[in-house]
PDB file of C-alpha atoms in Angstrom:
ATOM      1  CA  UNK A   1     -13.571  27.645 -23.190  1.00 46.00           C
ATOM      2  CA  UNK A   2     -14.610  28.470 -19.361  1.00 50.00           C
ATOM      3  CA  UNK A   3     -11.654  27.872 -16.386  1.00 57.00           C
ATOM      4  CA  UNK A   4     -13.149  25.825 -13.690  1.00 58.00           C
ATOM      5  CA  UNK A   5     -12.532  29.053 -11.579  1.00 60.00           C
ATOM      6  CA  UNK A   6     -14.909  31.329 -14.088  1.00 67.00           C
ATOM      7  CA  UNK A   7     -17.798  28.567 -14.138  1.00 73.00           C
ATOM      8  CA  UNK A   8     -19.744  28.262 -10.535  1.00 75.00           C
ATOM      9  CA  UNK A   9     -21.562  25.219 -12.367  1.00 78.00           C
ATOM     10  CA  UNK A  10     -17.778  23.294 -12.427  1.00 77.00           C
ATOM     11  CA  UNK A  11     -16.739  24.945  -9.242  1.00 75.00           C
ATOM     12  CA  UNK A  12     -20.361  23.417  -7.705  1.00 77.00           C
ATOM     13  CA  UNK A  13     -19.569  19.781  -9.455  1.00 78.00           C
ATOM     14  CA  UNK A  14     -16.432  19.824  -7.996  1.00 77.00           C
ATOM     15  CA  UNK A  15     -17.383  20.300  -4.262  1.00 77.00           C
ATOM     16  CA  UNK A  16     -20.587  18.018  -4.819  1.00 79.00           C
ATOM     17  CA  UNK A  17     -17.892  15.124  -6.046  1.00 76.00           C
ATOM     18  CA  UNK A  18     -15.573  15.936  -3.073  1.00 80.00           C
ATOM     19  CA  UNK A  19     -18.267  14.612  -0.835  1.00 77.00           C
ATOM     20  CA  UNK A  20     -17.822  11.003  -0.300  1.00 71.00           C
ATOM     21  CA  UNK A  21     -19.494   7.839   1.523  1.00 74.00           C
ATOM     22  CA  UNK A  22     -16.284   7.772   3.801  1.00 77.00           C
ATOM     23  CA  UNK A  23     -16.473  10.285   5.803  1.00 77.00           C
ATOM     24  CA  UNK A  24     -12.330  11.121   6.255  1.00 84.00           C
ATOM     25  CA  UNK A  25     -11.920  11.533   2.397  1.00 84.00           C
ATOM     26  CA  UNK A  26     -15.084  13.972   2.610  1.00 84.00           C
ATOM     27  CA  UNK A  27     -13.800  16.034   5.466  1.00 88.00           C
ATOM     28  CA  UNK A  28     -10.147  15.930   4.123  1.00 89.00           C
ATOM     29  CA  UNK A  29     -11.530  17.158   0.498  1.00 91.00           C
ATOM     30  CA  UNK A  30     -14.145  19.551   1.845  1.00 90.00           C
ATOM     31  CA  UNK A  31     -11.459  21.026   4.334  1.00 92.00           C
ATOM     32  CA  UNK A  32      -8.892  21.390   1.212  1.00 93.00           C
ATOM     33  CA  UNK A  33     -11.638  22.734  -1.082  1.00 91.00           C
ATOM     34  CA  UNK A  34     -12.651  25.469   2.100  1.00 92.00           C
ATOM     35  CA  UNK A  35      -9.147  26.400   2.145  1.00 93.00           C
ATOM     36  CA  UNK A  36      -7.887  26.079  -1.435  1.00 91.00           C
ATOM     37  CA  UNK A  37     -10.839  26.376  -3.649  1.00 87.00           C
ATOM     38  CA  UNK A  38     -10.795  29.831  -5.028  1.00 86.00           C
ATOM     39  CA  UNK A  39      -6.682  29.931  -6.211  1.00 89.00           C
ATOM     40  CA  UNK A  40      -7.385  26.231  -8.067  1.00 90.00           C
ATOM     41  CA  UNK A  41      -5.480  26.596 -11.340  1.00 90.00           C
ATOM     42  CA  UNK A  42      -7.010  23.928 -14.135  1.00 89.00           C
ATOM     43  CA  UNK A  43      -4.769  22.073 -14.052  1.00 92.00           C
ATOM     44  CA  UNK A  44      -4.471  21.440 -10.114  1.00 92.00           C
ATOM     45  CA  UNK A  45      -9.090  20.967 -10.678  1.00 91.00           C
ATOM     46  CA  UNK A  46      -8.489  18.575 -13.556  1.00 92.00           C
ATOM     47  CA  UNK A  47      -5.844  16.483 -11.488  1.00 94.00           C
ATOM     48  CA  UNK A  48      -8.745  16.506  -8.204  1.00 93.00           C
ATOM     49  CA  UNK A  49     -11.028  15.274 -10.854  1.00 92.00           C
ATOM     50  CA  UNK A  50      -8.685  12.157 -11.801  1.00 94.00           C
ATOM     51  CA  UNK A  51      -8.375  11.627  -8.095  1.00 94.00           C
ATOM     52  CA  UNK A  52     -12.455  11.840  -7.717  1.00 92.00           C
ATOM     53  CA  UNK A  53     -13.398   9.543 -10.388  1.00 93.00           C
ATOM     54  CA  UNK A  54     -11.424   6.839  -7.896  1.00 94.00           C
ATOM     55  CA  UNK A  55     -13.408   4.808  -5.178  1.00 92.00           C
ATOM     56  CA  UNK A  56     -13.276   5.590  -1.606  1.00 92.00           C
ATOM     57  CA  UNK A  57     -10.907   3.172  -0.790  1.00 93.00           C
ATOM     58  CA  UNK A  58      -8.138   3.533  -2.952  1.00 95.00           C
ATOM     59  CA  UNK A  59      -8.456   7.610  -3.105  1.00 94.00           C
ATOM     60  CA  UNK A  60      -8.004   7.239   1.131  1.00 93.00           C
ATOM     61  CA  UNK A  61      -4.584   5.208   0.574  1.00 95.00           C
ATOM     62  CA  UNK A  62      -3.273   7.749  -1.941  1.00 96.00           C
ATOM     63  CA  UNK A  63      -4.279  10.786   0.573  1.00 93.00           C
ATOM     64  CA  UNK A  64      -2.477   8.999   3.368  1.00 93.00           C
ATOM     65  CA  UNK A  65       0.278   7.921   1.312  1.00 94.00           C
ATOM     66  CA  UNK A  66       0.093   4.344   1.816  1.00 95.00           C
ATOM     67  CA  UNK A  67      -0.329   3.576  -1.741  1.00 96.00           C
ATOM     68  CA  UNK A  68       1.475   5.347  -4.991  1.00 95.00           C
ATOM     69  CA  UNK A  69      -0.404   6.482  -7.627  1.00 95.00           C
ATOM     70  CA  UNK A  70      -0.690   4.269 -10.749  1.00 94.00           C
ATOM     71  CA  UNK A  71      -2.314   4.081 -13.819  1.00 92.00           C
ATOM     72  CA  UNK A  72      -4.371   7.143 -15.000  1.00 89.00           C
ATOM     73  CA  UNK A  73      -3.558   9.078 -11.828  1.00 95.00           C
ATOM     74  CA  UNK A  74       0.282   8.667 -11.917  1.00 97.00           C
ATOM     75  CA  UNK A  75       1.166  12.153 -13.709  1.00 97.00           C
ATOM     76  CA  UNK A  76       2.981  14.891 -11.878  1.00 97.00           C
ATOM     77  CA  UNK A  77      -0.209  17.271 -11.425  1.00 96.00           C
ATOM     78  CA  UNK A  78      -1.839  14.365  -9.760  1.00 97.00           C
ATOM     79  CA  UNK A  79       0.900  13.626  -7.444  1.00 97.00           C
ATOM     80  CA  UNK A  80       1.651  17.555  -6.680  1.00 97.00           C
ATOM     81  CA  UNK A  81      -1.773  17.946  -5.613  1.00 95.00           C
ATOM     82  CA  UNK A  82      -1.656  14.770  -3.761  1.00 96.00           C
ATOM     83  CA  UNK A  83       0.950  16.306  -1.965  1.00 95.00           C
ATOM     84  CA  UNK A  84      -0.914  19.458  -1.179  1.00 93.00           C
ATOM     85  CA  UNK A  85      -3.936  17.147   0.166  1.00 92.00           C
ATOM     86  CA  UNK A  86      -1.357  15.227   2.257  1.00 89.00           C
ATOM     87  CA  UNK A  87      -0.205  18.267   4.083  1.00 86.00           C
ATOM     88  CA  UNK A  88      -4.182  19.592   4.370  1.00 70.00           C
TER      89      UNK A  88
END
């Protein structure tokens, strides 16, 4: 099985996701991806994926905190990297 970091087809899905129709969630995601992308580990992609599969709205309250992750995205990968977004 491929890493995300050994297959430029899931490392190219992933920044093509990160871009979003609101347009602080895309620069806050493309500015974490510029800065971050390369030293992803799995599990840090496949918690960004959880967060991407959200809508624009409620993935902009979890990135400025004024919502707590519930459901499929409450799990502690998703809320570390949360926290690393946060601080982006």
């Amino acid at each position: 099985m491929n890493t995300h970091q050994s297959d430029p087809a899931n490392r190219s899905r992933l920044r093509w996701r990160s871009r979003r129709g609101l347009l602080e969630n895309d620069l806050i995601l493309t500015r974490f991806l510029d800065a971050h992308e390369e030293g992803l580990t799995d599990e840090e992609v496949d918690a960004l994926t959880r967060l991407l599969d959200l809508a624009d709205n409620p993935l902009m309250d979890l990135i400025l905190a004024r919502k707590e992750p519930e459901g499929e995205v409450d799990l502690p990968h998703v809320r570390a990297l949360l926290s690393r977004l946060q601080q982006a």
